[in-house]
Short mmCIF file of C-alpha atoms and ligand atoms in Angstrom, two decimals:
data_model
loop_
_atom_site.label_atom_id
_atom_site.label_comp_id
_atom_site.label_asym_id
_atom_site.label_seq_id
_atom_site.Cartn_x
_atom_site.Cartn_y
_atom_site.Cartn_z
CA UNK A 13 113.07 107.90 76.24
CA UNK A 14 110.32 109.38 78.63
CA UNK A 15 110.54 111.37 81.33
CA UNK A 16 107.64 112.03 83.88
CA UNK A 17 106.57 115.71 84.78
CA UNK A 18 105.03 116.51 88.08
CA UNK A 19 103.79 119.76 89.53
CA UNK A 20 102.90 118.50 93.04
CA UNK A 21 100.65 119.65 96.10
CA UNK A 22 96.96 118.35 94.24
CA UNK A 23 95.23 116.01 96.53
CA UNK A 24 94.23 112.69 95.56
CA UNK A 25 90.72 112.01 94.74
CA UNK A 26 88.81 108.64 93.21
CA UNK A 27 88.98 105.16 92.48
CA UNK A 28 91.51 102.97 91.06
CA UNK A 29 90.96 99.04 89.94
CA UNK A 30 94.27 97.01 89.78
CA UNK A 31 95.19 94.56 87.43
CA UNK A 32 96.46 90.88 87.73
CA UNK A 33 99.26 90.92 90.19
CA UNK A 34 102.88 91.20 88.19
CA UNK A 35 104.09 88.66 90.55
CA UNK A 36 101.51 86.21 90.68
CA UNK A 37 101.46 86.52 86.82
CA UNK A 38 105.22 85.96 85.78
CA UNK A 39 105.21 82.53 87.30
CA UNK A 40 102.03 81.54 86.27
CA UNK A 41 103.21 82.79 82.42
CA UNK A 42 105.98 80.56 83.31
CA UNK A 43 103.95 77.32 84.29
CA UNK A 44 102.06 77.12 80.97
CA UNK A 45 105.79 76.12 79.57
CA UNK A 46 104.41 72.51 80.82
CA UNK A 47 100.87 73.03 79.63
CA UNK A 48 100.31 71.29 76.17
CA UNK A 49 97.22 73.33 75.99
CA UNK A 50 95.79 76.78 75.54
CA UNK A 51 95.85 79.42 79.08
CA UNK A 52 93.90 82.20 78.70
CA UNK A 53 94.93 84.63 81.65
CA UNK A 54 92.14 87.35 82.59
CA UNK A 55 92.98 91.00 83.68
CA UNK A 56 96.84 91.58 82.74
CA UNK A 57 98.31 94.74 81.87
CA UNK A 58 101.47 94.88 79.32
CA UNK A 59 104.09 95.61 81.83
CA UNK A 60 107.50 95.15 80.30
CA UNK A 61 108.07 92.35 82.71
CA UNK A 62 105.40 90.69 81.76
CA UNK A 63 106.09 91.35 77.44
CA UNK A 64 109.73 90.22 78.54
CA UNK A 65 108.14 86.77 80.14
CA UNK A 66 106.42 86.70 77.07
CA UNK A 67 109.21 87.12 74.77
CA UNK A 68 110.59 84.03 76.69
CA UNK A 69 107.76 82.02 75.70
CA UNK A 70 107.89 82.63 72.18
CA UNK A 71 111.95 82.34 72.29
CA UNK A 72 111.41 78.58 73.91
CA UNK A 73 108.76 77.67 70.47
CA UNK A 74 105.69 78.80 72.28
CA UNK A 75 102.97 81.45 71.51
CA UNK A 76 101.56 84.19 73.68
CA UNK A 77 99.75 87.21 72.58
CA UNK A 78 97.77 89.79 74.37
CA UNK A 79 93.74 90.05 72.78
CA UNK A 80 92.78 92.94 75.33
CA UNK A 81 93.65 92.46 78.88
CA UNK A 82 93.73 88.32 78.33
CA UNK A 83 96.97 86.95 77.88
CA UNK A 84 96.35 83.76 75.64
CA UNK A 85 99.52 80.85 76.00
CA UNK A 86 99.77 78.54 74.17
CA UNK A 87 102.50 76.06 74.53
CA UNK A 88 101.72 73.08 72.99
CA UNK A 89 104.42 73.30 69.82
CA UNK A 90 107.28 74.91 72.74
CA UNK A 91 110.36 72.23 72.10
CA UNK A 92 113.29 74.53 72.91
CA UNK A 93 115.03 74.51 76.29
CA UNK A 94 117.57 77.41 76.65
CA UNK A 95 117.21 80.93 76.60
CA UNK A 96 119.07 83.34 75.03
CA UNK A 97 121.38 85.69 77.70
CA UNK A 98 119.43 88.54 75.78
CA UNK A 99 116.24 87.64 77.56
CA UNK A 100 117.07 86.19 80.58
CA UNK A 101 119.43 89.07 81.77
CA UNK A 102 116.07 91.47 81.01
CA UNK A 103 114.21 89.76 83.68
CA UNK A 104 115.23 88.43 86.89
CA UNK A 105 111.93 85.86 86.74
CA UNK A 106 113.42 84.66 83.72
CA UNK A 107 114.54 81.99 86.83
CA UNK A 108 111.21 80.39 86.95
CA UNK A 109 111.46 78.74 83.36
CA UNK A 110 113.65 76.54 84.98
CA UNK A 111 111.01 74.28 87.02
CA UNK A 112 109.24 74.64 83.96
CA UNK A 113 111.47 73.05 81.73
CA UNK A 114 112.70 70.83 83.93
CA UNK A 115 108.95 69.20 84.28
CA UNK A 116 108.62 69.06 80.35
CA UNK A 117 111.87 68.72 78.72
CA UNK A 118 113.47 67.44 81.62
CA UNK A 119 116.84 69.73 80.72
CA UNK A 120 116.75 73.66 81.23
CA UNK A 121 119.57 76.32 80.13
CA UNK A 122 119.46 79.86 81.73
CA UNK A 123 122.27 82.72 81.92
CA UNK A 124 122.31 84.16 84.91
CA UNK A 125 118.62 86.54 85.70
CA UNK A 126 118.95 90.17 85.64
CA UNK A 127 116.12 92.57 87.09
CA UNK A 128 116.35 95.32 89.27
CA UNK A 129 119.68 96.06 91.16
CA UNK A 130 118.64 95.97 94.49
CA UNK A 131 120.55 93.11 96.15
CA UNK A 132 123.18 90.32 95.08
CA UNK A 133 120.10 88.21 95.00
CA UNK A 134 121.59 84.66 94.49
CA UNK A 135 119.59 82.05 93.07
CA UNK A 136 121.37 79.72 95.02
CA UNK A 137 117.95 78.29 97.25
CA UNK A 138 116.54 77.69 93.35
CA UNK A 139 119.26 75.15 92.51
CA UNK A 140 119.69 73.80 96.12
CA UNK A 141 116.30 73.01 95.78
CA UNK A 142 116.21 71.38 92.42
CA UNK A 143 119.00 69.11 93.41
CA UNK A 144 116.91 67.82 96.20
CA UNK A 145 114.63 66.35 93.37
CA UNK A 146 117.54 64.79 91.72
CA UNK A 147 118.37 67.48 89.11
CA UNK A 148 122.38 67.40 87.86
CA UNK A 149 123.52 70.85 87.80
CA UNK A 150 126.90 72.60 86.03
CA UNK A 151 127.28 76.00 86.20
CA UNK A 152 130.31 78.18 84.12
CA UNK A 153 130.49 82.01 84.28
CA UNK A 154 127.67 82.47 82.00
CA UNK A 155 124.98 80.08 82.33
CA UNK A 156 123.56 76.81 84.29
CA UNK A 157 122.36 74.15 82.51
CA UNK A 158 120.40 71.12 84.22
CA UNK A 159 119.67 67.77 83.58
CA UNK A 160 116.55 66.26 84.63
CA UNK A 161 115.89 63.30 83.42
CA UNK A 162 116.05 61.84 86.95
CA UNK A 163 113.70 64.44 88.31
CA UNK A 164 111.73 62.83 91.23
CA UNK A 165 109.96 63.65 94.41
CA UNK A 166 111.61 64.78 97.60
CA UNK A 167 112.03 66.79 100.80
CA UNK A 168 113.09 70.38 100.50
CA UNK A 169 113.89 72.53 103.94
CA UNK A 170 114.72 76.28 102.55
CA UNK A 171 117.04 78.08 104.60
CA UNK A 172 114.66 81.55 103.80
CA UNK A 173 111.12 81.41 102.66
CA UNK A 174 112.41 82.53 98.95
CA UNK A 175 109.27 83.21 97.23
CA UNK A 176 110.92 82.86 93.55
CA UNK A 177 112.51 79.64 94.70
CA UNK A 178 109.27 78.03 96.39
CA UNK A 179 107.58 79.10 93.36
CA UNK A 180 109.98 77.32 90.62
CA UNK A 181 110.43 74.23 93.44
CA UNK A 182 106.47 73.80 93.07
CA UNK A 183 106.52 74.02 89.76
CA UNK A 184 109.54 71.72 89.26
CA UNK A 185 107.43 69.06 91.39
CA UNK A 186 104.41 69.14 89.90
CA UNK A 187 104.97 66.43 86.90
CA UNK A 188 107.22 64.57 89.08
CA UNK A 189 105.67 61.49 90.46
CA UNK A 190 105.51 60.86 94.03
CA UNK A 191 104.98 63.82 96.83
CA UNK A 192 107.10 66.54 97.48
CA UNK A 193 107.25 68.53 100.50
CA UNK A 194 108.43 72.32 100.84
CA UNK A 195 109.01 73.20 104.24
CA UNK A 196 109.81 76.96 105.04
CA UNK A 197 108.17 77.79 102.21
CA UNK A 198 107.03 81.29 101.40
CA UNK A 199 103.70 82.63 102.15
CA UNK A 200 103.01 85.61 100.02
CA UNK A 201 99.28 85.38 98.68
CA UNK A 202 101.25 85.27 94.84
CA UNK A 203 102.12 81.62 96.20
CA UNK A 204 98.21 80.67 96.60
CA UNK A 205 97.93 81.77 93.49
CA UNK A 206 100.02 79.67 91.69
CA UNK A 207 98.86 76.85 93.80
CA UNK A 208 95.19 77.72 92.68
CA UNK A 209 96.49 77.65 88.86
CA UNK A 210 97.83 74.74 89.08
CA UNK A 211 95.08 73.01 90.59
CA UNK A 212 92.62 74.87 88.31
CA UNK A 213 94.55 73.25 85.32
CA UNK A 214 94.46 69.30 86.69
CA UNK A 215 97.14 69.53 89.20
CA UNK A 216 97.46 68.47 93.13
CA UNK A 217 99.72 71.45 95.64
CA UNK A 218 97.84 71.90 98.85
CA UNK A 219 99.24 73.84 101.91
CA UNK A 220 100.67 77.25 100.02
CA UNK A 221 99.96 80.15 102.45
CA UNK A 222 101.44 77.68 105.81
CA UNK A 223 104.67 77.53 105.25
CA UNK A 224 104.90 73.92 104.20
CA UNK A 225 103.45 73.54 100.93
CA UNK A 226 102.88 69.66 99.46
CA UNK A 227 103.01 68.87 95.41
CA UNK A 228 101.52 65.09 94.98
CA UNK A 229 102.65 64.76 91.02
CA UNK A 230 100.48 64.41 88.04
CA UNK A 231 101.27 63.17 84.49
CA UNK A 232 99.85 66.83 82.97
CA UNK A 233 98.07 70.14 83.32
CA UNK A 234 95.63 70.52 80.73
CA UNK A 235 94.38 74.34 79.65
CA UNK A 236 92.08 76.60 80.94
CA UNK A 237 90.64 80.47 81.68
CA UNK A 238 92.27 81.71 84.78
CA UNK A 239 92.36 84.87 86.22
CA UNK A 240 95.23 85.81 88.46
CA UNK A 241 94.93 87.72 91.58
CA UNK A 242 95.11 91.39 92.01
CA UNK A 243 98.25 93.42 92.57
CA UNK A 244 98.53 94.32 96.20
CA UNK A 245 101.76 96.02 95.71
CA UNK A 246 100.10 98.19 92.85
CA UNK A 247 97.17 98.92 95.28
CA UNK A 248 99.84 99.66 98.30
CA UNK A 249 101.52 102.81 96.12
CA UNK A 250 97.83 104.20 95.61
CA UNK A 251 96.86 103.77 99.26
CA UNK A 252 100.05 105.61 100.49
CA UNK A 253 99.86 108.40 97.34
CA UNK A 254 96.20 109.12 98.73
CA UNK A 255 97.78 109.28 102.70
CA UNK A 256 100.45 111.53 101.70
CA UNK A 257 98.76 113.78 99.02
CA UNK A 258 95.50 114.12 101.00
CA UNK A 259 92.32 113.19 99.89
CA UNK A 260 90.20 110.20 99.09
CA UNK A 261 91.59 107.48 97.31
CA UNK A 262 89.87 103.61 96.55
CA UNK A 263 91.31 100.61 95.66
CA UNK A 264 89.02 97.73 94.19
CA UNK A 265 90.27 94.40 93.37
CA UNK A 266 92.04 93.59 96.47
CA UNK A 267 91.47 91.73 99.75
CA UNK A 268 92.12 93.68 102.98
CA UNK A 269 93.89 91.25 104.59
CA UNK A 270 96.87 90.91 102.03
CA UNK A 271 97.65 94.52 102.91
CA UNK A 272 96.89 94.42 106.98
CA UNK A 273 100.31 95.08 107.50
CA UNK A 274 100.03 98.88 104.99
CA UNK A 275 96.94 99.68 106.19
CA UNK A 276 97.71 99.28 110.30
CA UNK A 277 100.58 101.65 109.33
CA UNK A 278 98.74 103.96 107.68
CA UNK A 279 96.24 104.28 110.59
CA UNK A 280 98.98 104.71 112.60
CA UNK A 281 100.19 107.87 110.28
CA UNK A 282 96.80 109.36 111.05
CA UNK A 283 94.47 108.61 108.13
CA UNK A 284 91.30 107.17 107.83
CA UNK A 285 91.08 103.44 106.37
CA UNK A 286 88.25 101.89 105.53
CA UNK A 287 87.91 97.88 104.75
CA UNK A 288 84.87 96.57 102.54
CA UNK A 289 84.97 93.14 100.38
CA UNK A 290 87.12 93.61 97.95
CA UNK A 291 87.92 97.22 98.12
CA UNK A 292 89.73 99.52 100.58
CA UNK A 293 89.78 103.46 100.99
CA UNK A 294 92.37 105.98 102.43
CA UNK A 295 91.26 108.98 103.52
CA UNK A 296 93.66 112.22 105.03
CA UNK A 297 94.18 115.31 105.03
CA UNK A 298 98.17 114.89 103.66
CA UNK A 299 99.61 116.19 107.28
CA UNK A 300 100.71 112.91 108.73
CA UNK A 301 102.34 111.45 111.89
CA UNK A 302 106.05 109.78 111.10
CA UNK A 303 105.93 105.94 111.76
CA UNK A 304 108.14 105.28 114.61
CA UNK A 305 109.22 102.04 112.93
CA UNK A 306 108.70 100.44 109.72
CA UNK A 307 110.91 96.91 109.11
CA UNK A 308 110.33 94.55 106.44
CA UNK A 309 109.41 90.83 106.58
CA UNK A 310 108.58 88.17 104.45
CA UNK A 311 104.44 87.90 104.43
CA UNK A 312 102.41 88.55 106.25
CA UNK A 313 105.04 91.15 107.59
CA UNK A 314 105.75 94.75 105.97
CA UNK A 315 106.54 93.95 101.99
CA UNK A 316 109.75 95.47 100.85
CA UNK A 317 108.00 96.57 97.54
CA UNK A 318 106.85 99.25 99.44
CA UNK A 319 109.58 100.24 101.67
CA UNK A 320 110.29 102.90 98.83
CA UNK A 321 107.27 104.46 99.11
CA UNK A 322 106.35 104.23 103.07
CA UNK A 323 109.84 106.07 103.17
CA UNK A 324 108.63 108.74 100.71
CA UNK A 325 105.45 109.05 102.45
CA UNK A 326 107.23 109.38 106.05
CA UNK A 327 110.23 111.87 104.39
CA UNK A 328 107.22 114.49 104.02
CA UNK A 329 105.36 113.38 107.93
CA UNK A 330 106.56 114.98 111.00
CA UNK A 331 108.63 113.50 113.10
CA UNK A 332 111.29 110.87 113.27
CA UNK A 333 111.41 107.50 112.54
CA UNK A 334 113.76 104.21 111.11
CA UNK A 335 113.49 102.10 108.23
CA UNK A 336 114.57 98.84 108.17
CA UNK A 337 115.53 96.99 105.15
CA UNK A 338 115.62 93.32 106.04
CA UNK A 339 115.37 91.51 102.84
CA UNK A 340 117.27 92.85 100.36
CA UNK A 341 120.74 94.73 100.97
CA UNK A 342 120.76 97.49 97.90
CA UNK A 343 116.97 98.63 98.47
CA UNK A 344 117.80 102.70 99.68
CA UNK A 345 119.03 104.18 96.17
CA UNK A 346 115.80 106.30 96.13
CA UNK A 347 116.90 108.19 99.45
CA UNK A 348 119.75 109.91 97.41
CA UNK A 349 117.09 110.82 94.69
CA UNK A 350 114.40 111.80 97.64
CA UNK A 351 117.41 113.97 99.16
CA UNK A 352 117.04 116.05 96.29
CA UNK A 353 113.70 116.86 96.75
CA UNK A 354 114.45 118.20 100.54
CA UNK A 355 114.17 114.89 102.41
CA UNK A 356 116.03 114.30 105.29
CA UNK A 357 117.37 110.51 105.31
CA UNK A 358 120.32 108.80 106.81
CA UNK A 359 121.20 105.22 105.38
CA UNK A 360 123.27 103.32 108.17
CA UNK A 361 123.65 99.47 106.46
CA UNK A 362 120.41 97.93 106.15
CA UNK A 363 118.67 100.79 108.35
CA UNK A 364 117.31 104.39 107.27
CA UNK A 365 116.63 107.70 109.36
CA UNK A 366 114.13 109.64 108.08
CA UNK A 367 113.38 112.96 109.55
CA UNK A 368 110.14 114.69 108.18
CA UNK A 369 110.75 117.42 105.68
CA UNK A 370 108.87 119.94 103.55
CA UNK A 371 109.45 118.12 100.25
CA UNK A 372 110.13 120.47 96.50
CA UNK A 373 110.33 119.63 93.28
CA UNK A 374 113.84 118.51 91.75
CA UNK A 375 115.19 116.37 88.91
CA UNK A 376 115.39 112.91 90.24
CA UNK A 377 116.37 109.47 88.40
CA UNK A 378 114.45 106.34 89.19
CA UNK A 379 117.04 103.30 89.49
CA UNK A 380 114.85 100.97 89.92
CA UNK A 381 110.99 99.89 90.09
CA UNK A 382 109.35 100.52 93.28
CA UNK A 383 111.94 103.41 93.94
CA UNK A 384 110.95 105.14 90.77
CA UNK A 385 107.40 104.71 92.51
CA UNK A 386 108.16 106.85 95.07
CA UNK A 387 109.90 109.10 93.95
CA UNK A 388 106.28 109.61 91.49
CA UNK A 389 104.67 110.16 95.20
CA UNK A 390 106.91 112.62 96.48
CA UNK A 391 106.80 114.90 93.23
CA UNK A 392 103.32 114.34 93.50
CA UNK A 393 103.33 115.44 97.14
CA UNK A 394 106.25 118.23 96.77
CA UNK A 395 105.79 121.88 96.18
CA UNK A 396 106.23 122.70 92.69
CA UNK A 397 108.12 120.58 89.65
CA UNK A 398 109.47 117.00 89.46
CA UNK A 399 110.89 115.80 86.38
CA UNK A 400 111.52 111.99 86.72
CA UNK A 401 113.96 110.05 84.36
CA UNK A 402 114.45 105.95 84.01
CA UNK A 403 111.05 105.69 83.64
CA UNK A 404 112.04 101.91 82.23
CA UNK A 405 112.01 101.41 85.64
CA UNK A 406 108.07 102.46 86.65
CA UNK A 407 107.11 100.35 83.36
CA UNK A 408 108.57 97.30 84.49
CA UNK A 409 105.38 97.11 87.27
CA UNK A 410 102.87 100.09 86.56
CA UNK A 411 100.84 100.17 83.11
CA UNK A 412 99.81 103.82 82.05
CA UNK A 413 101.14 104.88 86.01
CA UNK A 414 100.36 108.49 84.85
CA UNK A 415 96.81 107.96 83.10
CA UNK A 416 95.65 106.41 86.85
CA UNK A 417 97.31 109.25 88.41
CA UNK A 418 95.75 111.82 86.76
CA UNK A 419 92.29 110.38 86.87
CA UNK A 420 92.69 110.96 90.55
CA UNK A 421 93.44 114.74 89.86
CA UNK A 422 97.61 114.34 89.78
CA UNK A 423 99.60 116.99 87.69
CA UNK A 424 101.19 114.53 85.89
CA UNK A 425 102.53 114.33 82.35
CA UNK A 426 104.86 112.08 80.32
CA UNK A 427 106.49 113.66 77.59
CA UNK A 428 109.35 112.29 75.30
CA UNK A 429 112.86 113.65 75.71
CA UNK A 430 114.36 115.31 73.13
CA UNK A 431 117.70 114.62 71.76
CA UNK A 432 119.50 117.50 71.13
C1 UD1 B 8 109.97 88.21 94.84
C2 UD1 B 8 109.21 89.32 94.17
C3 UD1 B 8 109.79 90.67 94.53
C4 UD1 B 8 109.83 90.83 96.04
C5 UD1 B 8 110.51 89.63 96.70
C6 UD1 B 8 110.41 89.64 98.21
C7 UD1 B 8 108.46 88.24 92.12
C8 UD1 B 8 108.54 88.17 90.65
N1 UD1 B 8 109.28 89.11 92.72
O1 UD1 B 8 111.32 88.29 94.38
O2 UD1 B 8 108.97 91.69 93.96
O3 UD1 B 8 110.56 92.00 96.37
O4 UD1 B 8 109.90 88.40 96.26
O5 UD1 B 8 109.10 89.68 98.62
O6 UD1 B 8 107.65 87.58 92.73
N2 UD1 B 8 117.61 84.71 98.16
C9 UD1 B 8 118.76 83.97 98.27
N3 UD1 B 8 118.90 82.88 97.44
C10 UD1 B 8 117.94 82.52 96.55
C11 UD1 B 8 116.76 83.30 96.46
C12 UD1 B 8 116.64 84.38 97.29
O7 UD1 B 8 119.65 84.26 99.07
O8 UD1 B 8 118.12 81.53 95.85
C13 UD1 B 8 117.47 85.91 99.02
C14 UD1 B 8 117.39 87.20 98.18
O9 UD1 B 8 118.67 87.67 97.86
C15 UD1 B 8 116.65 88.12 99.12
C16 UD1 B 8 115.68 87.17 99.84
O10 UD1 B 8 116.19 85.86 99.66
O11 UD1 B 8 117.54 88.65 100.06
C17 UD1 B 8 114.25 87.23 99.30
O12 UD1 B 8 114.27 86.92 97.93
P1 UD1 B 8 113.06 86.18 97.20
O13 UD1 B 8 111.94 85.97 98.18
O14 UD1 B 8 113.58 85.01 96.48
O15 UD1 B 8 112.63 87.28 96.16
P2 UD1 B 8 112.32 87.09 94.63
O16 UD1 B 8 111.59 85.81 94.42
O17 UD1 B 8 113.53 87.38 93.83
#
């Protein structure tokens, strides 16, 4: 076990390049389950979500191993279709196999997902959906196993723009002759991208991005070089870490306009953004103005992967403002943690009061992965020492989080804990 060590108050200077998107790449790891072909995926980090997604693939009879930052799949032997509980309960995208299967082996056996705790998140829009295109569910206390054999085309209406469950319902459709149509579909840019894949590899989705997406079938997907977008919610935590710290901080590798609704808020705190193609810069001087309101939304509103940290960032502005947690209910267990560092925070239900504070150093836990995030930007921000456990967590969706940091002139270490 590691444990992160912060002395905090350095300002934030340089550049940062994200990787391939965690998000956009768990699916798309997924998809290649119906690819009897080789994908070679450019620009991915080994985050343990994406080694657990990987472990899937190899557990289903399929290979996938890492030469540099490609991730080669290669799926053409895969012939199993369950899971062991092992895996799936590591990973709450462990969920998306199930289109997967479903297209190739036309059954699919999942326990139930695990991930991070931060909601009862059902998976009940997934196998709503799936029924719609004739799938025959059972479910018992410890796993769901589906038959497709009838799988077809069809109409599917979700009652929330899910964007796991749009994702597997694409992917689910794609082999399945005839057209299927999505409506209140999701919209996040991760969508596009699996839309793009699948097109890049022989297949026919149009509309992702609208809200109604359309799947016309094909027979197969054959392989291909792909490279998935970049992470915007990686890029987010830097932008905010440079606001709050001070300094100048660059992001390359991501389009402005999949972070509009970050970067208006930052502006709003009182630092300088800039916008070029493919690149965006923060620049402050740390001492910011509380946002009045922040509220996530499914895109193109505020993402809740970085409600953590736009709630460290305002915890250390002046002022007062509310936080407002619309999409998942269990998303404020950093607060507690950010208490402990001198924040002042009030969680009321879905809402949070945060009145700017002079932040310190303290022991803190990180329970979960863009929480454990934060808490790395208040220590960062804080006067004097932060020593962060459950760095599991941070791993799940950062690579080498502390190597990035410090090449922007952070005080931060990771050392192993010793047993005593
Ligand atoms: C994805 C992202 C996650 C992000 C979230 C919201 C991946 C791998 N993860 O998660 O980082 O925080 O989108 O942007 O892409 N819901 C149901 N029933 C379902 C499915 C979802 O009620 O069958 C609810 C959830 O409990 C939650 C809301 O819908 O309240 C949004 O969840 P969803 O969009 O599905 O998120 P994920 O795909 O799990």
């Amino acid at each position: 076990m590691d444990k992160y060590i912060i002395n905090g108050g350095k300002k934030l200077h340089g550049v940062v390049d994200v990787m391939a998107a965690k998000n956009a790449v768990l699916p798309i790891i997924a998809c290649c389950i119906m690819i009897k072909d080789v994908v070679v995926l450019k620009g991915c980090e080994r985050l343990t979500d994406v080694e657990n997604m990987m472990r899937i693939i190899r557990n289903l009879g399929g290979r996938c191993d890492f030469d540099s930052n490609d991730l080669i799949i290669d799926c053409k032997k895969l012939s199993r279709h369950s899971v062991s509980h092992e895996l799936t309960g590591a990973l709450r995208s462990s969920v998306f196999i199930l289109g997967p299967l479903l297209s190739r082996l036309h059954r699919a056996e999942i326990s139930y997902p695990g991930g991070c705790d931060i909601g009862l998140r059902p998976i009940d829009l997934h196998l709503e959906g799936l029924k719609n295109l004739g799938v025959k569910l059972s479910e018992d206390e410890e796993k769901i196993s589906c038959d497709g054999r009838n799988i077809h085309s069809g109409i599917i209406s979700l009652a929330f723009p899910s964007v796991g469950a749009t994702e597997n319902l694409i992917m689910a459709a794609t082999l399945a002759s005839g057209r299927t149509v999505i409506r209140n579909a999701a919209a996040e840019p991760e969508i596009i991208d699996l839309q793009n894949f699948i097109n890049a590899m022989g297949g026919n989705v149009h509309g992702a991005g609208s809200g109604v997406v359309i799947i016309d079938g094909v027979s197969s997907l054959h392989g291909g070089v792909y490279s998935p977008i970049r992470d915007r919610i990686s890029a987010g935590t830097f932008l905010i870490g440079g606001a709050m710290c001070g300094g100048k901080v660059t992001v390359k590798g991501i389009r402005s306009d999949w972070l509009f609704s970050l970067t208006e808020k930052l502006r709003l705190a009182g630092a300088v953004v800039t916008e070029k193609l493919g690149e965006i810069t923060v620049e402050s001087d740390g001492a910011l103005r509380i946002l009045r309101k922040v509220e996530t939304q499914p895109f193109p509103g505020f993402p809740t992967d970085l409600q953590a940290p736009i709630t460290a960032m305002m915890s250390a502005s002046k002022g007062r403002g509310y936080v407002i947690e619309n999409l998942f209910e269990n998303r404020f267990r950093h607060t507690r943690e950010l208490k402990k560092m001198g924040a002042d925070i009030i969680v009321c239900g879905r809402a949070a009061t945060v009145r700017g504070a002079k932040l310190h150093g303290a022991n803190v836990i990180a329970q979960d992965l863009r929480g454990g995030a934060a808490l790395v930007l208040a220590g960062l921000k804080a006067e004097g020492k932060t020593e962060i456990i459950g760095l599991e967590h941070i791993d799940r969706g950062y690579y080498n989080f502390e190597e990035k940091i410090t090449s922007l002139g952070g005080d931060i270490k990771r050392v192993k804990i010793s047993c005593v």
